[in-house]
XYZ file of C-alpha atoms in Angstrom:
555
model
C 4.190 -27.533 4.773
C 3.120 -28.154 2.108
C 2.444 -25.125 0.123
C -0.555 -25.684 0.085
C -1.777 -25.770 3.271
C -2.710 -23.019 4.944
C -1.837 -22.334 8.598
C -4.709 -23.499 10.141
C -5.505 -19.861 12.131
C -4.546 -17.015 9.675
C -6.915 -15.181 8.496
C -6.986 -15.074 5.190
C -9.126 -15.633 2.130
C -8.891 -19.237 1.324
C -9.599 -20.096 -2.732
C -11.324 -22.776 -4.229
C -11.540 -25.211 -6.753
C -12.714 -22.409 -9.501
C -10.134 -20.071 -8.159
C -7.079 -22.326 -8.601
C -8.146 -24.476 -12.096
C -8.336 -20.104 -13.258
C -5.241 -18.915 -12.053
C -4.243 -22.019 -14.099
C -5.859 -21.328 -16.810
C -4.901 -17.712 -17.118
C -0.541 -19.201 -16.257
C -1.324 -21.477 -19.862
C -2.080 -18.800 -21.764
C 0.314 -16.705 -20.660
C 3.262 -18.621 -20.995
C 2.399 -19.141 -24.750
C 2.553 -15.920 -25.025
C 5.780 -15.475 -23.491
C 6.717 -18.417 -25.745
C 5.828 -16.548 -28.764
C 7.592 -13.258 -27.991
C 11.211 -14.918 -26.962
C 10.550 -15.966 -31.295
C 9.869 -13.271 -31.449
C 6.179 -13.874 -33.175
C 5.323 -11.113 -31.045
C 6.723 -7.189 -31.560
C 6.765 -5.663 -28.112
C 4.281 -3.893 -28.846
C 2.170 -6.541 -29.641
C 2.795 -7.887 -26.237
C 3.535 -5.006 -23.780
C -1.021 -5.366 -23.500
C -0.400 -9.063 -23.118
C 2.129 -8.463 -20.184
C 0.922 -6.098 -17.881
C -2.719 -7.411 -17.529
C 0.319 -10.172 -16.021
C 1.547 -7.293 -13.856
C 4.693 -7.717 -15.615
C 6.862 -3.608 -16.326
C 9.578 -3.326 -18.310
C 12.122 -1.397 -16.969
C 15.868 -0.133 -16.713
C 17.882 -3.044 -16.302
C 15.334 -6.014 -16.414
C 11.591 -7.146 -16.711
C 9.669 -6.628 -12.910
C 6.917 -8.829 -11.736
C 4.639 -7.407 -9.987
C 2.467 -9.712 -7.246
C -1.421 -8.911 -6.051
C -1.394 -9.186 -2.132
C -5.258 -8.919 -1.948
C -6.064 -5.820 0.820
C -1.972 -6.700 1.976
C -2.815 -10.043 4.271
C -0.107 -12.634 3.667
C 0.024 -16.159 5.669
C 2.883 -17.788 6.479
C 2.757 -20.447 3.401
C 2.411 -17.101 0.970
C 5.253 -15.259 2.592
C 7.744 -18.575 2.948
C 7.185 -18.976 -1.421
C 7.818 -15.529 -1.872
C 11.175 -16.350 -0.295
C 12.146 -19.235 -2.148
C 10.823 -17.080 -5.292
C 13.382 -13.820 -4.365
C 16.160 -16.298 -4.048
C 15.331 -18.672 -6.663
C 14.571 -16.330 -9.904
C 15.049 -12.903 -9.002
C 18.788 -11.374 -6.753
C 17.960 -12.744 -3.144
C 15.310 -9.917 -2.283
C 12.162 -8.359 -3.051
C 10.445 -5.079 -2.220
C 7.601 -4.260 -0.095
C 5.375 -1.226 -1.838
C 3.209 1.417 -1.511
C 0.345 -0.148 -2.921
C 0.365 -3.455 0.542
C 2.150 -6.043 -2.924
C 5.174 -6.968 -3.686
C 7.639 -6.705 -7.044
C 9.999 -8.491 -7.845
C 12.747 -6.413 -9.895
C 15.453 -8.810 -11.739
C 12.633 -10.625 -13.458
C 14.031 -13.339 -16.888
C 11.094 -13.154 -18.867
C 11.309 -16.784 -19.883
C 10.938 -17.462 -16.045
C 8.046 -16.029 -15.460
C 5.688 -18.498 -16.344
C 7.350 -20.693 -14.232
C 7.490 -18.052 -11.545
C 3.234 -17.179 -11.624
C 3.041 -20.855 -11.439
C 4.813 -21.250 -8.581
C 2.525 -18.378 -7.355
C -0.426 -20.745 -7.938
C 0.767 -23.393 -5.131
C 0.561 -20.783 -2.802
C -3.396 -19.404 -4.890
C -1.436 -16.094 -5.067
C -1.326 -14.023 -8.820
C -0.153 -11.160 -10.569
C -3.728 -10.049 -12.019
C -4.150 -6.835 -12.521
C -1.389 -5.034 -10.286
C -0.777 -3.115 -13.742
C -2.962 -2.020 -17.141
C -5.592 0.497 -16.700
C -7.408 -1.654 -14.000
C -8.789 -1.768 -10.573
C -5.811 -2.404 -9.000
C -5.859 -3.388 -5.148
C -7.971 -2.594 -2.770
C -5.099 -1.593 0.590
C -6.612 -2.065 4.604
C -5.486 -1.051 7.030
C -3.160 -3.216 8.878
C -3.983 -3.420 11.672
C -7.705 -4.366 10.567
C -9.363 -6.866 13.272
C -7.317 -6.344 15.845
C -6.981 -2.436 16.877
C -9.460 -1.614 19.651
C -10.599 1.899 16.992
C -12.076 -0.329 15.163
C -15.410 -0.522 14.316
C -15.941 -2.297 11.718
C -13.861 -5.365 10.231
C -12.775 -4.110 6.857
C -11.006 -7.112 5.322
C -14.938 -8.472 4.144
C -15.352 -4.912 2.678
C -12.091 -5.187 0.345
C -12.460 -8.815 -0.224
C -16.034 -7.690 -1.404
C -14.075 -5.720 -3.984
C -11.507 -7.437 -4.774
C -13.664 -10.351 -6.513
C -16.402 -7.975 -7.911
C -13.444 -5.951 -10.106
C -11.708 -9.445 -10.798
C -11.373 -9.089 -14.804
C -14.615 -7.182 -14.106
C -15.816 -7.128 -17.783
C -16.493 -3.957 -18.093
C -13.875 -1.992 -16.364
C -11.099 -4.197 -17.653
C -10.084 -1.018 -19.706
C -10.622 1.849 -18.027
C -9.838 5.762 -18.781
C -6.811 4.533 -16.623
C -5.788 2.308 -13.068
C -8.076 3.165 -10.257
C -7.076 1.990 -6.513
C -9.389 2.152 -3.352
C -8.222 2.185 -0.423
C -11.314 1.120 2.527
C -11.011 1.798 6.696
C -13.035 0.744 9.324
C -11.985 2.441 12.318
C -12.679 6.434 12.507
C -8.457 7.453 12.385
C -7.616 7.015 8.116
C -4.247 3.955 8.422
C -5.302 3.935 4.886
C -4.012 7.617 3.198
C -8.351 7.199 2.102
C -8.519 10.979 0.579
C -6.059 10.462 -2.354
C -7.251 7.189 -3.370
C -9.411 7.063 -6.756
C -12.750 6.523 -4.506
C -12.313 6.182 -0.755
C -14.274 4.335 1.887
C -15.145 4.740 5.229
C -17.090 1.231 6.590
C -18.792 2.748 9.199
C -22.278 1.781 11.617
C -25.515 3.502 12.673
C -26.972 4.243 15.859
C -28.926 0.855 15.183
C -25.194 -0.235 14.766
C -25.999 -1.776 10.654
C -22.369 -1.227 8.483
C -22.663 1.401 5.949
C -20.280 3.739 3.883
C -18.682 6.400 3.138
C -17.646 7.362 0.137
C -15.242 9.639 -1.115
C -13.879 9.793 -4.752
C -11.521 11.728 -7.401
C -8.497 12.039 -4.770
C -5.099 11.330 -5.843
C -1.768 12.387 -5.688
C 1.257 11.794 -10.033
C 1.333 15.630 -11.223
C -2.122 16.831 -9.712
C -2.235 15.693 -6.691
C -6.147 16.580 -5.044
C -7.955 15.467 -2.426
C -10.585 13.469 -3.021
C -14.904 15.007 -2.647
C -17.068 13.616 -0.710
C -20.170 11.960 -2.901
C -21.602 10.115 0.269
C -22.118 9.796 4.243
C -23.759 6.644 3.938
C -23.831 4.048 1.917
C -26.216 1.494 2.933
C -24.107 -1.988 2.927
C -26.735 -3.993 0.582
C -26.088 -1.120 -2.377
C -22.842 -0.741 -1.699
C -21.458 -3.103 -4.638
C -24.337 -0.672 -6.521
C -22.685 2.668 -5.348
C -19.275 1.282 -6.397
C -20.779 0.284 -10.115
C -22.061 3.914 -9.970
C -18.902 5.349 -9.689
C -16.832 3.252 -12.053
C -19.601 4.142 -14.691
C -19.809 7.515 -14.752
C -15.931 7.441 -14.931
C -15.982 5.181 -17.482
C -18.296 6.792 -19.948
C -16.772 10.532 -19.520
C -12.854 9.757 -18.273
C -10.437 10.842 -21.140
C -8.933 8.441 -22.526
C -7.169 10.983 -25.655
C -4.910 12.449 -22.850
C -2.693 10.524 -19.841
C -2.308 12.755 -18.227
C -6.055 14.102 -17.620
C -6.889 10.246 -18.023
C -7.830 9.369 -14.069
C -10.770 9.917 -11.858
C -10.042 12.865 -9.824
C -9.409 15.556 -13.250
C -12.666 14.425 -13.861
C -14.740 14.885 -10.469
C -12.481 18.352 -10.287
C -13.863 19.752 -13.749
C -17.186 19.004 -12.730
C -17.291 19.693 -8.882
C -21.271 18.860 -7.354
C -22.104 17.678 -11.189
C -20.053 14.289 -11.172
C -22.416 13.630 -8.186
C -25.071 14.016 -9.792
C -24.418 11.602 -12.217
C -23.052 9.345 -10.170
C -27.071 9.357 -7.537
C -28.399 9.209 -11.208
C -26.699 6.504 -12.609
C -27.608 4.409 -9.251
C -30.736 5.675 -9.283
C -31.017 3.966 -12.498
C -29.137 0.518 -11.629
C -31.063 -2.690 -11.226
C -31.408 -3.319 -7.064
C -32.048 -6.396 -6.761
C -28.814 -7.621 -9.578
C -26.647 -5.581 -7.108
C -28.114 -6.112 -3.928
C -25.338 -7.194 -1.463
C -27.551 -10.426 0.342
C -26.192 -11.133 4.231
C -25.332 -14.083 3.144
C -22.884 -13.531 1.291
C -21.121 -10.680 3.167
C -20.820 -13.399 6.709
C -19.914 -15.486 4.375
C -17.338 -14.083 3.795
C -16.751 -12.671 7.165
C -16.158 -16.335 8.225
C -12.595 -15.847 6.773
C -12.475 -13.584 8.585
C -13.555 -14.331 12.429
C -11.123 -13.689 15.039
C -7.734 -16.469 15.686
C -8.088 -18.505 18.923
C -7.269 -15.916 21.545
C -6.656 -17.012 24.884
C -7.510 -16.430 27.860
C -4.910 -13.790 29.385
C -3.873 -10.328 30.384
C -1.889 -7.499 30.308
C 1.676 -8.266 30.351
C 4.180 -5.568 31.822
C 7.482 -5.107 29.186
C 10.377 -6.577 30.556
C 13.029 -4.148 31.366
C 15.471 -4.230 28.712
C 16.186 -0.782 28.145
C 17.233 -2.014 23.301
C 14.100 -4.218 23.868
C 11.991 -0.747 25.589
C 13.715 0.810 22.838
C 12.351 -1.713 20.279
C 8.664 -1.907 21.737
C 7.906 1.535 22.524
C 8.813 2.330 18.350
C 7.639 -1.211 17.770
C 3.588 -2.469 19.305
C 0.516 -1.260 18.625
C -2.425 -1.673 22.032
C -4.497 -4.618 20.704
C -8.733 -5.166 21.529
C -7.894 -8.352 22.743
C -6.752 -8.425 26.770
C -2.670 -10.478 27.565
C -2.343 -9.371 23.071
C -0.435 -6.773 21.130
C -0.052 -5.772 17.102
C 4.019 -5.741 15.852
C 5.510 -3.216 13.662
C 8.026 -4.854 11.948
C 10.625 -2.014 10.135
C 11.826 -2.456 7.346
C 14.092 0.363 6.618
C 17.396 0.012 9.015
C 20.041 2.554 8.862
C 20.730 3.088 5.440
C 19.057 0.651 3.732
C 16.579 0.598 1.095
C 12.733 1.010 2.540
C 10.634 -2.007 1.996
C 12.863 -4.755 0.389
C 13.319 -7.710 2.144
C 15.383 -10.593 1.194
C 14.680 -14.053 0.858
C 16.712 -15.157 4.308
C 13.520 -11.927 6.310
C 10.716 -13.635 4.583
C 11.402 -16.678 5.713
C 13.020 -16.060 9.068
C 9.033 -13.939 8.859
C 6.825 -15.935 8.031
C 8.962 -19.060 11.064
C 8.264 -15.775 13.482
C 4.525 -15.290 12.535
C 3.807 -19.672 12.285
C 4.865 -19.057 16.157
C 3.635 -15.862 17.289
C 1.207 -14.988 15.761
C -1.211 -17.763 14.150
C 0.777 -17.647 10.434
C -1.076 -14.034 9.327
C 0.638 -11.051 8.296
C -0.213 -7.859 6.986
C 1.787 -5.585 4.907
C 1.972 -1.465 5.298
C 1.426 1.284 2.161
C 4.139 2.443 4.356
C 5.851 -0.072 3.252
C 6.465 -1.985 6.658
C 5.065 -6.008 7.620
C 2.498 -6.118 11.497
C 2.205 -9.209 13.003
C -0.828 -8.701 14.335
C -1.943 -10.947 16.833
C 0.721 -11.363 19.234
C 0.847 -12.367 22.857
C 2.749 -10.416 25.265
C 4.384 -12.793 27.129
C 6.245 -13.593 23.685
C 6.921 -10.178 23.036
C 11.184 -10.561 24.535
C 11.179 -14.239 22.121
C 9.713 -12.306 18.804
C 12.041 -8.994 19.382
C 15.025 -11.384 19.399
C 14.002 -13.670 16.257
C 13.300 -10.538 14.731
C 17.039 -8.782 15.397
C 18.654 -11.806 14.759
C 16.944 -11.864 11.056
C 18.033 -7.595 11.064
C 14.362 -6.861 11.992
C 14.337 -5.004 14.677
C 15.009 -1.207 13.911
C 13.606 1.042 16.151
C 12.169 3.731 13.944
C 8.701 3.353 12.754
C 6.452 6.757 12.901
C 9.921 8.361 12.974
C 11.452 10.542 11.018
C 13.531 7.559 9.607
C 10.723 5.389 8.419
C 11.526 6.518 5.410
C 8.453 6.063 2.278
C 10.696 5.738 -1.211
C 9.974 4.311 -4.383
C 12.238 2.461 -6.328
C 13.299 5.748 -8.276
C 15.762 5.614 -11.204
C 17.726 3.369 -9.987
C 14.661 0.448 -11.319
C 12.329 2.806 -12.513
C 12.617 3.377 -16.184
C 9.663 6.477 -16.000
C 12.409 7.293 -13.125
C 14.147 11.218 -13.766
C 16.495 11.020 -10.878
C 17.068 8.461 -7.525
C 15.301 7.944 -4.543
C 17.040 4.956 -2.723
C 20.373 6.847 -2.233
C 18.459 10.511 -0.688
C 16.207 7.327 1.747
C 19.965 6.585 2.866
C 21.604 9.118 2.795
C 18.811 11.256 5.220
C 17.975 7.612 7.178
C 22.206 7.798 8.173
C 22.217 11.281 8.074
C 19.663 10.828 11.793
C 20.813 7.466 12.909
C 20.944 8.090 16.706
C 17.798 6.911 17.608
C 17.876 9.029 20.819
C 17.969 11.701 17.913
C 15.384 10.609 16.260
C 13.097 10.246 19.633
C 13.643 13.987 20.417
C 12.275 15.065 17.004
C 9.256 12.871 17.558
C 6.422 12.694 14.800
C 8.174 13.643 10.979
C 7.232 11.093 7.650
C 9.752 11.745 5.405
C 8.256 10.179 1.608
C 10.333 10.483 -1.566
C 9.753 9.891 -5.677
C 11.866 9.821 -7.706
C 9.878 11.288 -10.084
C 6.155 13.730 -11.268
C 4.153 10.272 -11.292
C 4.650 10.575 -6.743
C 4.498 5.956 -6.015
C 6.974 8.155 -3.184
C 3.712 9.588 -1.282
C 5.742 13.387 -1.782
C 3.018 14.917 -1.295
C 1.042 13.772 1.651
C 4.115 14.207 3.170
C 5.702 16.092 6.334
C 8.167 16.739 4.373
C 8.061 15.550 0.727
C 11.025 15.247 -1.745
C 10.856 14.629 -5.360
C 13.443 13.889 -7.560
C 13.485 15.451 -11.731
C 15.858 15.970 -13.702
C 16.744 19.663 -14.782
C 19.002 19.905 -17.922
C 20.985 16.624 -16.782
C 21.312 17.177 -13.666
C 19.095 15.543 -11.002
C 17.777 18.472 -8.558
C 15.044 17.942 -5.519
C 11.688 19.939 -5.059
C 10.930 19.691 -0.939
C 6.943 19.717 -0.708
C 6.137 20.767 3.317
C 2.803 19.727 5.468
C 1.076 17.143 4.093
C -0.399 14.721 4.544
C -2.331 11.638 4.617
C -4.623 10.546 7.094
C -7.535 12.273 8.500
C -6.827 15.916 8.292
C -5.236 14.623 4.734
C -3.438 17.694 3.532
C -1.331 17.731 -0.357
C 2.144 19.532 0.937
C 3.152 23.222 -0.686
C 6.359 23.139 -3.105
C 8.808 25.009 -0.206
C 10.846 27.151 -3.424
C 13.735 25.983 -6.213
C 14.575 22.354 -5.829
C 18.218 20.929 -4.720
C 21.014 19.572 -6.004
C 21.247 15.744 -4.838
C 24.398 16.995 -2.417
C 22.638 19.596 -1.151
C 19.204 17.958 0.031
C 20.166 16.350 2.847
C 21.421 19.393 3.981
C 18.737 20.913 3.673
C 16.404 18.303 5.379
C 18.458 18.581 8.430
C 17.588 22.374 7.588
C 14.601 21.734 8.126
C 14.843 19.668 11.109
C 16.357 21.688 12.659
C 13.960 25.169 12.059
C 11.167 22.956 13.634
C 13.024 22.055 16.776
C 13.875 25.646 17.568
C 10.058 27.148 17.271
C 7.433 23.662 17.743
C 5.830 23.910 21.038
C 6.047 21.723 24.146
C 4.413 18.319 22.166
C 3.835 19.795 18.726
C 4.693 17.779 15.326
C 6.393 18.726 12.835
C 3.664 19.679 10.803
C 1.503 21.493 13.667
C 4.373 23.174 14.168
C 4.572 24.054 10.070
C 0.766 24.663 10.217
C 0.537 27.323 13.040
C 3.716 29.494 10.933
C 3.285 28.469 8.006
C 6.150 28.648 5.332
C 8.458 31.270 5.971
C 10.115 30.513 8.865
C 11.516 26.791 7.070
C 12.065 29.238 3.624
C 13.759 31.833 4.879
C 15.759 29.113 7.084
C 16.360 27.145 3.631
C 17.101 30.055 1.223
C 18.723 33.236 3.176
C 22.147 34.339 1.993
C 24.660 32.770 3.444
């Protein structure tokens, strides 16, 4: 397939010539900046803000290039190209992140312009994947497919992307800014721990509107967002979002990086923040910011349903291994005879979120055969094929198994979120990846995982919490203590509708004892749970006491 040829039925936003011309201009500009850096004409301090505007970080061992995957949607041509980039310019793999992006961790500076050219061939880039700007808007990986969906959030995620890209007022915010939007009553985007979280919904007349939250976030000060408005009409969506950003841009604490996020401003101002947003909103010229129905319809056309066949739901084959995979990986679809399939990037003993070049190409091929050429990246570091015929599920599973992508652990204890940690990141204070690998190996037995049931473990290698440990049932934070890696445990976090920040359970554990501590927590849960209780249910019912006693009682 020619790189510029879209799969005909993949429902992703399609660039026009204006978009493509802009990307070429941006690449040419950055190529010149890279050449000046390589010649020593720019110091690292001078080059840093330029590279960050193009998604390029300097990590422990090499540069890292983070690629934007708008709201987690890829077509097969794009994923195949990412595989080629991984093979040619990295070390044969990429890492999918909790912002539904992908990053290459072994980038040579002199190769970056060529990598950006390869991305532009398939209408991709690395703009606004770093820096104090509006980052990639994330959304529900099952958008357009889930039976519980009320509004397709992809349409409004794309509107937000166009509005926020190179926005002249919001290019240099006090700090980075992250938005999540869902169109389902079940929050699958962690909306309440974002700078702005949006729930798209309908009123009694069927009109689209938005419930808006602001001031959520993790990091060194984890906070659940505050609801600003229960209803923003569709036509005024961008005006209201602009008002929120204007208040933050004017009042965010630029003089203190640790207090510069919007969550601190919302926390400190409380109801006054909401009032300030409302006053700014009322002052804004409605005609200038009006989101016309024609615009919504034009963008919505990019996300029209693919040509589904008229099918009936099918029984699954009786193969035991396939059934185990299906129980974890298959999700109901709004269209009869179809299913959504989650592909685990968490093999036992593997690195969460990593995919090899061969695996990316294999998924691209399978997506073309079975899912209209469309792939989604999830914020928990897995992939999704959104529209698979039920009659093709067994064949798809065989293809995934051949590629090493059929681990049946979605939603189970080995489906771990983990940041790159001190294996790569210059900010990390401890390793995350080896801990994730050891935990998945400790709980490798699939029957045991099912017996434990739903239990989410998230691991961060520093206080910035890129592994989202605060909102895990069991959160693990690696920190440095007098030159030694130690790991704190939080319990009871959640990123869904009942969002909560996990509670620190007690003193930290060493690198050598943290996996045993997780084993103790699971044994305590199993001993105390009632029928049907998940880990978080048992924790909320009993509180921390039995878990602390089990962890810290004298031997």
